mmCIF file with all atom_site columns, C-alpha atoms in Angstrom:
data_model
loop_
_atom_site.group_PDB
_atom_site.id
_atom_site.type_symbol
_atom_site.label_atom_id
_atom_site.label_alt_id
_atom_site.label_comp_id
_atom_site.label_asym_id
_atom_site.label_entity_id
_atom_site.label_seq_id
_atom_site.pdbx_PDB_ins_code
_atom_site.Cartn_x
_atom_site.Cartn_y
_atom_site.Cartn_z
_atom_site.occupancy
_atom_site.B_iso_or_equiv
_atom_site.pdbx_formal_charge
_atom_site.auth_seq_id
_atom_site.auth_comp_id
_atom_site.auth_asym_id
_atom_site.auth_atom_id
_atom_site.pdbx_PDB_model_num
ATOM 1  C CA . SER A 1 1  ? 18.195 28.190 4.595  1.00 0.00 ? 1  SER A CA 1
ATOM 2  C CA . LYS A 1 2  ? 14.729 29.833 4.821  1.00 0.00 ? 2  LYS A CA 1
ATOM 3  C CA . ALA A 1 3  ? 14.323 28.254 8.099  1.00 0.00 ? 3  ALA A CA 1
ATOM 4  C CA . MET A 1 4  ? 17.297 30.064 9.625  1.00 0.00 ? 4  MET A CA 1
ATOM 5  C CA . GLN A 1 5  ? 16.142 33.287 7.654  1.00 0.00 ? 5  GLN A CA 1
ATOM 6  C CA . LEU A 1 6  ? 12.835 33.045 9.385  1.00 0.00 ? 6  LEU A CA 1
ATOM 7  C CA . ALA A 1 7  ? 14.401 32.187 12.746 1.00 0.00 ? 7  ALA A CA 1
ATOM 8  C CA . SER A 1 8  ? 16.610 35.576 12.308 1.00 0.00 ? 8  SER A CA 1
ATOM 9  C CA . LYS A 1 9  ? 13.689 37.597 11.530 1.00 0.00 ? 9  LYS A CA 1
ATOM 10 C CA . LEU A 1 10 ? 11.881 36.548 14.733 1.00 0.00 ? 10 LEU A CA 1
ATOM 11 C CA . ARG A 1 11 ? 15.203 36.984 17.079 1.00 0.00 ? 11 ARG A CA 1
ATOM 12 C CA . GLU A 1 12 ? 15.346 40.617 15.641 1.00 0.00 ? 12 GLU A CA 1
ATOM 13 C CA . GLN A 1 13 ? 12.044 41.030 16.932 1.00 0.00 ? 13 GLN A CA 1
ATOM 14 C CA . ASP A 1 14 ? 13.209 39.889 20.385 1.00 0.00 ? 14 ASP A CA 1
ATOM 15 C CA . ILE A 1 15 ? 11.536 36.198 19.995 1.00 0.00 ? 15 ILE A CA 1
ATOM 16 C CA . ASN A 1 16 ? 13.544 33.615 21.475 1.00 0.00 ? 16 ASN A CA 1
ATOM 17 C CA . THR A 1 17 ? 13.939 31.366 18.631 1.00 0.00 ? 17 THR A CA 1
ATOM 18 C CA . SER A 1 18 ? 15.729 27.533 18.240 1.00 0.00 ? 18 SER A CA 1
ATOM 19 C CA . VAL A 1 19 ? 15.892 25.672 15.207 1.00 0.00 ? 19 VAL A CA 1
ATOM 20 C CA . ASN A 1 20 ? 15.998 21.759 15.502 1.00 0.00 ? 20 ASN A CA 1
ATOM 21 C CA . PHE A 1 21 ? 17.988 20.154 12.584 1.00 0.00 ? 21 PHE A CA 1
ATOM 22 C CA . SER A 1 22 ? 17.822 16.685 14.365 1.00 0.00 ? 22 SER A CA 1
ATOM 23 C CA . ASP A 1 23 ? 16.530 13.468 12.468 1.00 0.00 ? 23 ASP A CA 1
ATOM 24 C CA . LYS A 1 24 ? 13.881 12.950 15.181 1.00 0.00 ? 24 LYS A CA 1
ATOM 25 C CA . LYS A 1 25 ? 10.287 12.411 14.248 1.00 0.00 ? 25 LYS A CA 1
ATOM 26 C CA . LEU A 1 26 ? 8.008  15.330 14.112 1.00 0.00 ? 26 LEU A CA 1
ATOM 27 C CA . GLY A 1 27 ? 5.997  13.970 17.094 1.00 0.00 ? 27 GLY A CA 1
ATOM 28 C CA . ASP A 1 28 ? 8.876  13.546 19.373 1.00 0.00 ? 28 ASP A CA 1
ATOM 29 C CA . GLN A 1 29 ? 10.283 17.136 18.676 1.00 0.00 ? 29 GLN A CA 1
ATOM 30 C CA . ILE A 1 30 ? 6.777  18.436 19.467 1.00 0.00 ? 30 ILE A CA 1
ATOM 31 C CA . LYS A 1 31 ? 6.949  16.459 22.924 1.00 0.00 ? 31 LYS A CA 1
ATOM 32 C CA . ALA A 1 32 ? 10.601 17.750 23.555 1.00 0.00 ? 32 ALA A CA 1
ATOM 33 C CA . ALA A 1 33 ? 9.356  21.087 23.052 1.00 0.00 ? 33 ALA A CA 1
ATOM 34 C CA . ASP A 1 34 ? 6.129  20.917 25.184 1.00 0.00 ? 34 ASP A CA 1
ATOM 35 C CA . LYS A 1 35 ? 8.548  19.319 27.950 1.00 0.00 ? 35 LYS A CA 1
ATOM 36 C CA . SER A 1 36 ? 10.926 22.290 27.780 1.00 0.00 ? 36 SER A CA 1
ATOM 37 C CA . SER A 1 37 ? 7.595  24.817 27.958 1.00 0.00 ? 37 SER A CA 1
ATOM 38 C CA . ILE A 1 38 ? 8.234  25.879 24.577 1.00 0.00 ? 38 ILE A CA 1
ATOM 39 C CA . PRO A 1 39 ? 5.003  27.678 23.551 1.00 0.00 ? 39 PRO A CA 1
ATOM 40 C CA . PHE A 1 40 ? 5.008  27.665 19.796 1.00 0.00 ? 40 PHE A CA 1
ATOM 41 C CA . ILE A 1 41 ? 6.574  25.418 17.025 1.00 0.00 ? 41 ILE A CA 1
ATOM 42 C CA . ILE A 1 42 ? 6.677  25.939 13.373 1.00 0.00 ? 42 ILE A CA 1
ATOM 43 C CA . PRO A 1 43 ? 7.473  22.983 11.368 1.00 0.00 ? 43 PRO A CA 1
ATOM 44 C CA . TYR A 1 44 ? 9.444  24.237 8.265  1.00 0.00 ? 44 TYR A CA 1
ATOM 45 C CA . GLY A 1 45 ? 9.858  22.080 5.409  1.00 0.00 ? 45 GLY A CA 1
ATOM 46 C CA . GLU A 1 46 ? 9.913  22.133 1.631  1.00 0.00 ? 46 GLU A CA 1
ATOM 47 C CA . LYS A 1 47 ? 6.237  23.257 1.348  1.00 0.00 ? 47 LYS A CA 1
ATOM 48 C CA . GLU A 1 48 ? 6.846  26.355 3.493  1.00 0.00 ? 48 GLU A CA 1
ATOM 49 C CA . ALA A 1 49 ? 9.860  27.250 2.032  1.00 0.00 ? 49 ALA A CA 1
ATOM 50 C CA . ASN A 1 50 ? 7.974  27.416 -1.493 1.00 0.00 ? 50 ASN A CA 1
ATOM 51 C CA . THR A 1 51 ? 4.956  29.258 -0.157 1.00 0.00 ? 51 THR A CA 1
ATOM 52 C CA . ASP A 1 52 ? 6.156  31.754 2.388  1.00 0.00 ? 52 ASP A CA 1
ATOM 53 C CA . LYS A 1 53 ? 3.343  30.324 4.767  1.00 0.00 ? 53 LYS A CA 1
ATOM 54 C CA . VAL A 1 54 ? 3.920  28.495 7.811  1.00 0.00 ? 54 VAL A CA 1
ATOM 55 C CA . VAL A 1 55 ? 1.583  26.417 10.336 1.00 0.00 ? 55 VAL A CA 1
ATOM 56 C CA . ILE A 1 56 ? 2.389  27.607 13.762 1.00 0.00 ? 56 ILE A CA 1
ATOM 57 C CA . LYS A 1 57 ? 1.300  25.435 16.578 1.00 0.00 ? 57 LYS A CA 1
ATOM 58 C CA . HIS A 1 58 ? 0.497  26.825 20.173 1.00 0.00 ? 58 HIS A CA 1
ATOM 59 C CA . LEU A 1 59 ? 1.194  23.723 22.397 1.00 0.00 ? 59 LEU A CA 1
ATOM 60 C CA . LYS A 1 60 ? -0.741 24.831 25.325 1.00 0.00 ? 60 LYS A CA 1
ATOM 61 C CA . SER A 1 61 ? -4.135 25.278 23.420 1.00 0.00 ? 61 SER A CA 1
ATOM 62 C CA . HIS A 1 62 ? -3.249 22.689 21.059 1.00 0.00 ? 62 HIS A CA 1
ATOM 63 C CA . SER A 1 63 ? -4.447 24.913 18.540 1.00 0.00 ? 63 SER A CA 1
ATOM 64 C CA . GLU A 1 64 ? -2.729 25.887 15.019 1.00 0.00 ? 64 GLU A CA 1
ATOM 65 C CA . GLU A 1 65 ? -3.044 28.664 12.643 1.00 0.00 ? 65 GLU A CA 1
ATOM 66 C CA . GLU A 1 66 ? -1.481 29.022 8.853  1.00 0.00 ? 66 GLU A CA 1
ATOM 67 C CA . LEU A 1 67 ? 0.382  32.283 8.696  1.00 0.00 ? 67 LEU A CA 1
ATOM 68 C CA . ASP A 1 68 ? 2.279  34.221 6.300  1.00 0.00 ? 68 ASP A CA 1
ATOM 69 C CA . VAL A 1 69 ? 6.043  34.371 7.621  1.00 0.00 ? 69 VAL A CA 1
ATOM 70 C CA . LYS A 1 70 ? 5.529  38.038 7.857  1.00 0.00 ? 70 LYS A CA 1
ATOM 71 C CA . THR A 1 71 ? 2.798  37.797 10.462 1.00 0.00 ? 71 THR A CA 1
ATOM 72 C CA . VAL A 1 72 ? 4.263  35.164 12.621 1.00 0.00 ? 72 VAL A CA 1
ATOM 73 C CA . ALA A 1 73 ? 5.965  37.784 15.199 1.00 0.00 ? 73 ALA A CA 1
ATOM 74 C CA . ASN A 1 74 ? 2.536  39.575 15.805 1.00 0.00 ? 74 ASN A CA 1
ATOM 75 C CA . TYR A 1 75 ? 0.697  36.312 16.233 1.00 0.00 ? 75 TYR A CA 1
ATOM 76 C CA . ILE A 1 76 ? 2.967  35.129 18.944 1.00 0.00 ? 76 ILE A CA 1
ATOM 77 C CA . PHE A 1 77 ? 2.940  38.565 20.604 1.00 0.00 ? 77 PHE A CA 1
ATOM 78 C CA . GLU A 1 78 ? -0.980 38.758 20.380 1.00 0.00 ? 78 GLU A CA 1
ATOM 79 C CA . THR A 1 79 ? -1.242 35.359 21.562 1.00 0.00 ? 79 THR A CA 1
ATOM 80 C CA . LEU A 1 80 ? 0.951  35.533 24.362 1.00 0.00 ? 80 LEU A CA 1
ATOM 81 C CA . CYS A 1 81 ? -0.806 38.841 25.492 1.00 0.00 ? 81 CYS A CA 1
ATOM 82 C CA . GLU A 1 82 ? -4.161 37.130 25.758 1.00 0.00 ? 82 GLU A CA 1
ATOM 83 C CA . ARG A 1 83 ? -2.957 34.990 28.861 1.00 0.00 ? 83 ARG A CA 1
#
């Protein structure tokens, strides 16, 4: 799947990545990620697969950005370096 391809690309750039295939509602998945101190989530569905754009949500700041999949790793590194 394209979600797994994105995860593989992020892992190649030394970004710990997990893909959740559960049937839980997105809100429940976000709560679980936040509880586990996961800083970013990228909900990935049919729209993202067709456009090669994703919305990355920064859980700590409650901000989100729409990005081209090619720029996700740089965004993560830049955002983490701002802390």
